[in-house]
Every structure is written in C-alpha cells, then in structure tokens.
CSV table of C-alpha atoms in Angstrom, one decimal:
chain,number,residue,atom,x,y,z
I,500,MET,CA,-38.2,144.7,26.2
I,501,LYS,CA,-41.1,144.8,23.8
I,502,PRO,CA,-44.1,142.5,24.1
I,503,ASP,CA,-45.0,140.1,21.4
I,504,PHE,CA,-47.6,141.7,19.1
I,505,GLU,CA,-50.9,141.7,20.7
I,506,LEU,CA,-54.4,143.1,20.7
I,507,VAL,CA,-55.0,145.5,23.4
I,508,PRO,CA,-58.8,146.2,24.0
I,509,THR,CA,-58.9,148.5,27.2
I,510,PHE,CA,-57.4,151.6,28.6
I,511,ASP,CA,-56.1,149.7,31.4
I,512,ASP,CA,-54.5,147.1,29.2
I,513,LEU,CA,-52.9,149.9,26.9
I,514,ASP,CA,-51.5,151.7,30.2
I,515,TYR,CA,-50.0,148.4,31.4
I,516,VAL,CA,-48.3,147.8,28.0
I,517,LEU,CA,-46.9,151.3,27.8
I,518,GLY,CA,-45.9,151.2,31.5
I,519,HIS,CA,-44.2,147.9,31.7
I,520,PHE,CA,-42.6,147.5,28.4
I,521,ALA,CA,-40.5,150.6,28.1
I,522,VAL,CA,-38.3,150.9,24.9
I,523,PRO,CA,-35.3,152.9,24.1
I,524,GLY,CA,-36.5,154.3,21.1
I,525,ARG,CA,-39.4,156.6,20.0
I,526,THR,CA,-43.2,155.6,19.8
I,527,ALA,CA,-45.3,156.2,16.8
I,528,VAL,CA,-49.0,155.8,16.4
I,529,VAL,CA,-51.2,155.3,13.3
I,530,MET,CA,-54.8,155.9,13.8
I,531,THR,CA,-57.3,154.1,11.8
I,532,MET,CA,-61.0,153.1,11.7
I,533,GLY,CA,-60.1,149.7,10.7
I,534,ALA,CA,-60.8,147.8,7.5
I,535,LEU,CA,-57.1,148.1,6.7
I,536,HIS,CA,-55.7,148.2,3.3
I,537,GLU,CA,-52.3,148.8,1.6
I,538,GLY,CA,-52.7,152.5,2.3
I,539,HIS,CA,-52.8,151.9,5.9
I,540,ALA,CA,-50.0,149.3,5.8
I,541,THR,CA,-47.9,151.9,4.2
I,542,LEU,CA,-48.5,154.2,7.1
I,543,ILE,CA,-47.5,151.5,9.6
I,544,ARG,CA,-44.3,150.8,7.6
I,545,ALA,CA,-43.6,154.4,7.6
I,546,ALA,CA,-44.0,154.5,11.1
I,547,ARG,CA,-41.6,151.6,11.7
I,548,GLU,CA,-39.1,153.4,9.5
I,549,HIS,CA,-39.4,156.4,11.6
I,550,VAL,CA,-38.8,154.7,15.0
I,551,GLY,CA,-36.6,152.1,13.9
I,552,HIS,CA,-36.3,148.4,15.0
I,553,GLY,CA,-35.9,149.6,18.8
I,554,GLY,CA,-39.0,152.0,18.6
I,555,PHE,CA,-42.6,151.1,19.3
I,556,VAL,CA,-45.4,151.2,16.8
I,557,ILE,CA,-49.0,151.4,18.0
I,558,VAL,CA,-52.1,151.0,15.6
I,559,THR,CA,-55.5,152.2,16.8
I,560,VAL,CA,-58.7,150.6,15.3
I,561,PHE,CA,-61.7,152.5,16.4
I,562,VAL,CA,-64.9,153.3,14.3
I,563,ASN,CA,-65.5,156.7,15.9
I,564,PRO,CA,-69.2,157.4,16.1
I,565,LEU,CA,-68.7,161.3,16.8
I,566,GLN,CA,-67.5,161.8,13.3
I,567,PHE,CA,-70.6,160.2,11.6
I,568,GLY,CA,-73.5,162.4,10.9
I,569,ALA,CA,-77.2,161.6,10.3
I,570,GLY,CA,-77.5,159.3,7.2
I,571,GLU,CA,-74.0,158.4,7.1
I,572,ASP,CA,-72.5,154.9,7.1
I,573,LEU,CA,-71.8,154.3,10.7
I,574,GLU,CA,-73.4,151.1,10.8
I,575,ARG,CA,-72.4,150.1,7.2
I,576,TYR,CA,-68.8,150.9,7.8
I,577,PRO,CA,-66.8,147.6,7.6
I,578,ARG,CA,-65.4,146.0,10.7
I,579,THR,CA,-62.8,143.4,9.9
I,580,LEU,CA,-60.6,143.3,12.9
I,581,ASP,CA,-59.3,139.8,12.5
I,582,ALA,CA,-57.9,140.9,9.0
I,583,ASP,CA,-56.8,144.1,10.5
I,584,LEU,CA,-54.5,142.4,13.2
I,585,LYS,CA,-52.9,140.4,10.5
I,586,THR,CA,-52.3,143.4,8.3
I,587,ALA,CA,-50.9,145.5,11.1
I,588,GLU,CA,-48.5,142.8,12.5
I,589,GLU,CA,-47.2,142.1,8.9
I,590,ALA,CA,-46.6,145.7,8.3
I,591,GLY,CA,-44.6,146.3,11.6
I,592,ALA,CA,-46.9,147.1,14.4
I,593,ASP,CA,-46.2,146.1,17.9
I,594,ILE,CA,-49.7,146.3,19.2
I,595,VAL,CA,-53.1,147.2,18.1
I,596,PHE,CA,-55.3,149.3,20.5
I,597,ALA,CA,-58.8,148.5,19.5
I,598,PRO,CA,-61.4,149.8,22.3
I,599,SER,CA,-65.0,149.4,22.1
I,600,ALA,CA,-67.3,152.5,21.9
I,601,ASP,CA,-68.3,152.0,25.4
I,602,GLU,CA,-64.6,151.9,26.5
I,603,MET,CA,-63.9,155.2,24.5
I,604,TYR,CA,-67.1,156.9,25.5
I,605,PRO,CA,-68.5,155.6,28.7
I,606,GLY,CA,-72.1,156.8,29.1
I,607,GLY,CA,-72.4,157.8,25.5
I,608,ARG,CA,-71.5,161.0,23.8
I,609,PRO,CA,-69.0,163.1,25.9
I,610,GLU,CA,-70.0,166.4,27.3
I,611,VAL,CA,-66.7,168.0,26.6
I,612,THR,CA,-65.4,167.9,22.8
I,613,LEU,CA,-63.1,170.0,20.5
I,614,ARG,CA,-64.3,172.4,17.8
I,615,ALA,CA,-62.5,172.4,14.5
I,616,GLY,CA,-63.2,176.3,14.0
I,617,ALA,CA,-63.7,177.9,10.6
I,618,MET,CA,-61.3,175.5,8.8
I,619,GLY,CA,-63.5,172.7,9.9
I,620,GLU,CA,-66.5,174.2,8.4
I,621,ARG,CA,-65.3,174.3,4.8
I,622,LEU,CA,-65.3,171.6,2.2
I,623,GLU,CA,-65.6,168.3,3.9
I,624,GLY,CA,-66.8,170.2,7.0
I,625,ALA,CA,-69.5,171.9,5.0
I,626,ALA,CA,-70.5,168.6,3.4
I,627,ARG,CA,-70.4,166.7,6.8
I,628,PRO,CA,-71.3,169.1,9.7
I,629,GLY,CA,-69.7,168.1,12.8
I,630,HIS,CA,-67.3,165.7,11.3
I,631,PHE,CA,-64.2,167.4,12.2
I,632,ASP,CA,-65.3,168.2,15.7
I,633,GLY,CA,-65.7,164.5,16.2
I,634,MET,CA,-62.4,163.5,14.5
I,635,LEU,CA,-60.4,166.1,16.5
I,636,THR,CA,-62.0,164.8,19.9
I,637,VAL,CA,-61.1,161.3,19.3
I,638,VAL,CA,-57.6,162.1,17.8
I,639,ALA,CA,-56.9,164.2,21.0
I,640,LYS,CA,-58.1,161.4,23.2
I,641,LEU,CA,-56.1,158.8,21.4
I,642,LEU,CA,-52.9,160.9,21.5
I,643,HIS,CA,-53.3,161.3,25.3
I,644,LEU,CA,-53.8,157.6,25.7
I,645,THR,CA,-51.0,156.3,23.4
I,646,ARG,CA,-48.5,159.1,24.4
I,647,PRO,CA,-46.5,159.0,21.0
I,648,ASP,CA,-43.5,160.9,19.9
I,649,LEU,CA,-45.0,161.0,16.5
I,650,ALA,CA,-48.2,160.3,14.7
I,651,LEU,CA,-48.6,159.5,11.1
I,652,TYR,CA,-51.7,160.3,8.8
I,653,GLY,CA,-52.2,159.9,5.0
I,654,GLN,CA,-52.3,162.9,2.8
I,655,LYS,CA,-55.4,161.6,1.1
I,656,ASP,CA,-57.4,163.1,4.0
I,657,ALA,CA,-55.6,166.5,3.5
I,658,GLN,CA,-58.1,168.7,5.4
I,659,GLN,CA,-58.0,166.3,8.3
I,660,LEU,CA,-54.2,166.3,8.3
I,661,ALA,CA,-54.3,170.1,8.1
I,662,LEU,CA,-56.6,170.3,11.2
I,663,ILE,CA,-54.8,167.8,13.3
I,664,ARG,CA,-51.5,169.9,12.6
I,665,ARG,CA,-53.4,173.0,13.6
I,666,MET,CA,-54.8,171.5,16.8
I,667,VAL,CA,-51.3,170.2,17.8
I,668,ARG,CA,-49.9,173.6,17.4
I,669,ASP,CA,-52.9,175.6,19.1
I,670,LEU,CA,-53.0,173.3,22.0
I,671,ASN,CA,-49.4,172.6,22.4
I,672,PHE,CA,-49.5,168.8,22.1
I,673,GLY,CA,-46.0,167.4,22.4
I,674,VAL,CA,-46.1,165.2,19.2
I,675,GLU,CA,-44.9,165.4,15.8
I,676,ILE,CA,-47.3,165.0,12.9
I,677,VAL,CA,-46.1,163.2,9.8
I,678,GLY,CA,-48.0,163.3,6.4
I,679,VAL,CA,-47.5,160.1,4.2
I,680,PRO,CA,-48.3,160.4,0.4
I,681,THR,CA,-51.5,158.9,-0.9
I,682,VAL,CA,-51.5,155.3,-1.9
I,683,ARG,CA,-53.2,154.5,-5.3
I,684,GLU,CA,-54.2,151.6,-7.0
I,685,GLU,CA,-52.8,150.8,-10.5
I,686,ASP,CA,-55.5,152.6,-12.3
I,687,GLY,CA,-55.0,155.7,-10.1
I,688,LEU,CA,-58.0,155.4,-7.7
I,689,ALA,CA,-56.9,156.6,-4.3
I,690,LEU,CA,-57.0,153.5,-1.8
I,691,SER,CA,-60.1,153.7,0.5
I,692,SER,CA,-62.0,151.5,2.7
I,693,ARG,CA,-65.1,152.6,0.8
I,694,ASN,CA,-63.9,151.5,-2.6
I,695,ARG,CA,-65.2,147.9,-1.8
I,696,TYR,CA,-68.8,149.4,-2.0
I,697,LEU,CA,-68.3,150.2,-5.8
I,698,SER,CA,-69.8,147.9,-8.5
I,699,PRO,CA,-67.5,147.5,-11.6
I,700,ALA,CA,-69.4,150.2,-13.4
I,701,GLU,CA,-69.3,152.7,-10.4
I,702,ARG,CA,-65.5,152.0,-10.1
I,703,ARG,CA,-65.0,153.1,-13.7
I,704,THR,CA,-66.9,156.3,-13.1
I,705,ALA,CA,-65.0,156.9,-9.8
I,706,LEU,CA,-61.8,156.9,-11.8
I,707,ALA,CA,-62.8,160.4,-12.8
I,708,LEU,CA,-61.8,161.8,-9.4
I,709,SER,CA,-58.1,160.9,-9.9
I,710,GLN,CA,-58.2,161.7,-13.5
I,711,ALA,CA,-59.5,165.2,-12.9
I,712,LEU,CA,-56.7,165.9,-10.4
I,713,PHE,CA,-54.2,164.6,-12.8
I,714,ALA,CA,-55.4,166.7,-15.7
I,715,GLY,CA,-55.3,169.8,-13.3
I,716,ARG,CA,-51.7,168.8,-12.4
I,717,ASP,CA,-50.6,168.2,-16.0
I,718,ARG,CA,-52.1,171.5,-17.2
I,719,HIS,CA,-50.3,173.4,-14.7
I,720,ALA,CA,-47.0,171.4,-15.4
I,721,ALA,CA,-47.4,172.2,-19.1
I,722,GLN,CA,-48.1,176.0,-18.3
I,723,GLN,CA,-45.1,176.1,-16.1
I,724,ALA,CA,-42.8,174.4,-18.9
I,725,LEU,CA,-44.0,176.8,-21.7
I,726,ARG,CA,-43.4,179.8,-19.4
I,727,ALA,CA,-40.0,178.7,-18.8
I,728,ARG,CA,-39.3,178.2,-22.4
I,729,ALA,CA,-40.7,181.5,-23.4
I,730,SER,CA,-38.5,183.3,-20.8
I,731,GLU,CA,-35.2,181.6,-22.1
I,732,VAL,CA,-34.6,184.3,-24.8
I,733,PRO,CA,-35.8,187.9,-24.4
I,734,SER,CA,-38.8,189.1,-26.6
I,735,THR,CA,-36.6,191.0,-29.0
I,736,ARG,CA,-35.7,190.8,-32.7
I,737,ALA,CA,-32.6,188.9,-31.7
I,738,ARG,CA,-34.8,186.4,-30.0
I,739,ALA,CA,-36.7,185.9,-33.2
I,740,GLU,CA,-33.7,185.5,-35.3
I,741,ALA,CA,-32.1,183.1,-33.0
I,742,LEU,CA,-35.2,180.9,-32.8
I,743,SER,CA,-35.6,181.1,-36.6
I,744,ALA,CA,-32.0,180.0,-36.9
I,745,ILE,CA,-32.7,176.7,-35.3
I,746,GLY,CA,-36.1,176.2,-37.2
I,747,GLU,CA,-38.3,176.8,-33.9
I,748,SER,CA,-40.0,180.1,-34.6
I,749,ARG,CA,-43.4,178.8,-34.9
I,750,ALA,CA,-43.0,176.4,-31.9
I,751,ALA,CA,-41.5,179.2,-29.9
I,752,ALA,CA,-44.3,181.6,-30.9
I,753,ASP,CA,-46.8,179.0,-29.9
I,754,ALA,CA,-45.3,178.4,-26.6
I,755,HIS,CA,-45.1,182.2,-25.9
I,756,ALA,CA,-48.6,182.5,-26.7
I,757,VAL,CA,-49.7,179.7,-24.5
I,758,ALA,CA,-47.6,181.0,-21.7
I,759,THR,CA,-49.0,184.3,-21.8
I,760,THR,CA,-52.7,183.2,-21.8
I,761,ALA,CA,-54.7,182.6,-18.7
I,762,GLY,CA,-53.1,179.9,-16.5
I,763,GLY,CA,-52.1,179.1,-12.9
I,764,PRO,CA,-55.3,178.3,-10.8
I,765,VAL,CA,-57.7,179.2,-13.5
I,766,ALA,CA,-56.4,176.7,-15.9
I,767,VAL,CA,-56.1,174.0,-13.3
I,768,ARG,CA,-59.7,174.3,-12.3
I,769,ALA,CA,-60.8,174.3,-15.8
I,770,ALA,CA,-58.8,171.1,-16.8
I,771,ALA,CA,-60.1,169.3,-13.7
I,772,ARG,CA,-63.7,170.5,-14.1
I,773,LEU,CA,-63.7,169.3,-17.9
I,774,VAL,CA,-63.1,165.6,-16.7
I,775,LEU,CA,-65.6,165.8,-14.0
I,776,ASP,CA,-68.3,167.3,-16.2
I,777,GLU,CA,-67.7,164.4,-18.6
I,778,ALA,CA,-68.0,162.0,-15.8
I,779,ALA,CA,-71.5,163.4,-14.8
I,780,ARG,CA,-72.8,162.3,-18.2
I,781,LEU,CA,-71.6,158.5,-17.7
I,782,THR,CA,-73.6,155.6,-16.6
I,783,PRO,CA,-73.8,155.7,-13.6
I,784,PRO,CA,-73.0,159.3,-13.3
I,785,LEU,CA,-70.5,161.2,-11.0
I,786,ASP,CA,-72.3,163.4,-8.6
I,787,LEU,CA,-69.8,166.2,-7.7
I,788,ASP,CA,-69.8,167.5,-4.2
I,789,TYR,CA,-66.9,169.9,-4.7
I,790,LEU,CA,-63.8,170.8,-6.7
I,791,ALA,CA,-61.5,173.2,-4.8
I,792,LEU,CA,-57.9,174.5,-5.1
I,793,VAL,CA,-57.1,175.7,-1.6
I,794,ASP,CA,-54.3,177.0,0.7
I,795,PRO,CA,-53.6,174.0,3.0
I,796,SER,CA,-52.9,176.4,5.8
I,797,ASP,CA,-56.7,177.2,6.1
I,798,PHE,CA,-58.4,175.5,3.2
I,799,THR,CA,-59.7,178.8,1.6
I,800,GLU,CA,-59.7,178.9,-2.1
I,801,ILE,CA,-56.6,180.4,-3.7
I,802,GLY,CA,-56.6,183.5,-5.9
I,803,ASP,CA,-55.4,183.7,-9.4
I,804,ASP,CA,-52.0,185.4,-8.4
I,805,PHE,CA,-51.4,182.9,-5.6
I,806,THR,CA,-47.8,181.5,-5.1
I,807,GLY,CA,-46.8,178.7,-2.9
I,808,GLU,CA,-48.1,175.3,-1.9
I,809,ALA,CA,-51.7,174.4,-2.7
I,810,VAL,CA,-54.1,171.4,-2.6
I,811,LEU,CA,-56.5,170.5,-5.5
I,812,ALA,CA,-59.2,168.5,-3.8
I,813,VAL,CA,-62.3,166.8,-5.0
I,814,ALA,CA,-65.3,165.0,-3.5
I,815,ALA,CA,-68.1,163.1,-5.2
I,816,ARG,CA,-70.6,160.5,-4.9
I,817,VAL,CA,-70.8,157.4,-7.1
I,818,GLY,CA,-74.0,155.6,-6.4
I,819,THR,CA,-74.4,155.5,-2.8
I,820,THR,CA,-70.6,155.9,-2.2
I,821,ARG,CA,-68.9,159.1,-1.4
I,822,LEU,CA,-65.2,159.4,-2.2
I,823,ILE,CA,-62.6,162.1,-1.8
I,824,ASP,CA,-59.1,162.7,-3.3
I,825,ASN,CA,-56.5,165.5,-3.6
I,826,ILE,CA,-53.1,166.2,-4.8
I,827,PRO,CA,-50.5,168.9,-3.9
I,828,LEU,CA,-49.5,171.6,-6.3
I,829,THR,CA,-47.0,174.4,-6.2
I,830,PHE,CA,-47.5,177.9,-7.8
I,831,GLY,CA,-45.0,180.6,-8.6
I,832,THR,CA,-42.1,178.8,-10.1
I,833,PHE,CA,-41.3,177.6,-13.5
I,834,GLY,CA,-40.7,173.9,-12.2
I,835,ALA,CA,-43.5,171.4,-12.6
I,836,ALA,CA,-46.0,170.9,-9.9
I,837,SER,CA,-44.9,168.8,-7.1
C-alpha cells in the first residue's frame, strides 16, 4: 500500500517510506532543485506514465551547493517549497524528498566526490568549472537513496543528461535513464526557473536563444528537402527536358544549386549565428557564451561531414541572468531534422 502524499525531509524518513510501503510496480525519481514549473510537472507526469498507477514516483527537491561556483546564484536561487509540494502532488508524485544541506552533506563539503571527466569540462563545464562534478555527485547520492528503477531528466539540460547516462553506464548503476523533451512557453522560450529574473525587455532579447536554434533547424530542414528534390531526377538532358515539360526548370535548377552549396553543419551554425549576432545589438543586448553543434556522445564539435544525431546548443546572458537551450538534429538523411 502506498502512503498518502507527503513531504519527506530526512534519510531516515525516506528509508522508512521505501521500506514500509512496498509497491508492486516500478519506482521512478524526478530530481529537481525546486522552483517547480510546467517543465518539472511534465517530467513528473511522464514518470507516472512510465510506472503506472501501481508504481511509485519520488520527486527530490534540493538546491545542491556543490554545483554552484564562485559568483553564481546559490543564495539567489528561488526556494518555493510550499508551491513545489502542490505542483508535485497535482502532477502525480507520491512523495517529495526535500533534505537540507546539512542532511545531504553533514560536516560540509564531502571529501569523496565524482569527476565528470573531459566531457564535463566542455561547454557548460568550461563556463562553470566544477559544476558537473557537483551535479554527478548529488545525482549519484540521490540514486542510491531513492533506489529507483528509472530516473527522468529534461533534454533542455542536454549535457547534464549525457553525463548522467555516461555515469550510469561507466559505474554500472542499475537504473534506466529517460530523457524528456524540452517544454517551451508559447513564445518559444524554454521553461526555466531563471526566467522569472528577466524583465520584459530582457525576456524579448532572451527569445533569440530559441529563435537561433529554430533558424538552424529550419535551415537544415530546407537543405535536406532541396537535396532530396535535386536527387529525384538524374542530372541528364532527360532530367532537364522532364522538368521543363512541367514548367519547373528554373525552380529545379535553383533547388539543385542550393542543394550543392555549403550546407550541413556549416549552414546550421551560420543561420543560428546570424540571429544571435542581431540579438547582440538589441537593448538590452544578448551576451553570447557559446553556440555549439556537438556529438551528444561526448559533446565535441561535429565536423562538416558528420552523420548521425547531433545537438545544437546555446548559452548566453541577458542582464544578470544566464540561460541555456538546445535542440536535437539529425545529419546524413534527406528527411527533415528531428
């Protein structure tokens, strides 16, 4: 029998709940730092769908000091536990595990921590040294404490998700990692707890992050479509005659010309960069940290002849708020990017 929804603040309380309320189904965990929004609620609902009515869904709320560097917003980070409890319950959680920093790290910073390795030093890791070491340390600890069958994370934090998957594989954690697509507001801005810090003018500038990603995606999709069209009929006299017969000679020639010009990763980066360059001239301006088109297996930049899954990622500051976003793309087929 499952307990009624409740807040669980200590290891002992969590151990009691997990030991005395065994459920026949699987257990899922959604790890958060609180300030829950619709993106988190989507994760919790997805967790419920995965484990079913008979399963058990745990939400963790913990603002992890290990993943905040000097000058970052640890003290400023919003703490809204009462509202978080309501959101978690309405989305389908069974319990919220919300330990204090003293409960998680008695005596202060732990002596033994995890290292994210080379992948954790790129992009977000370069901008925030030590961030991923602290993230992996707390994720490992929470996985041990909550003992789930699966853990769900948002794809908005793509590098985080990739590192968690690598940790689980490298260290043989017996848990399934599930990525959930990014949730966006109506204007395209990716949902984030930090969005609340943006003034109306800053928010208008911040839209450039998602607009740049969409521009890169759309440029790639157009290139793929043109290549597919150009390949439909062989480049022979018969091809020209056939196209002329249906009144498409000029359109087909244009399509063929565009399809054979520089495309792929080069075109994607250029289209996204154009949007970001324009945003840098706005008031307030967008201060770009990075724009990267990477292999999700290790977060290294992909080459011009790359085929397979990729991630187009961006990070920037607007005012004092730092935001990240990304979208997945697929190279090497004539289909549109996923």
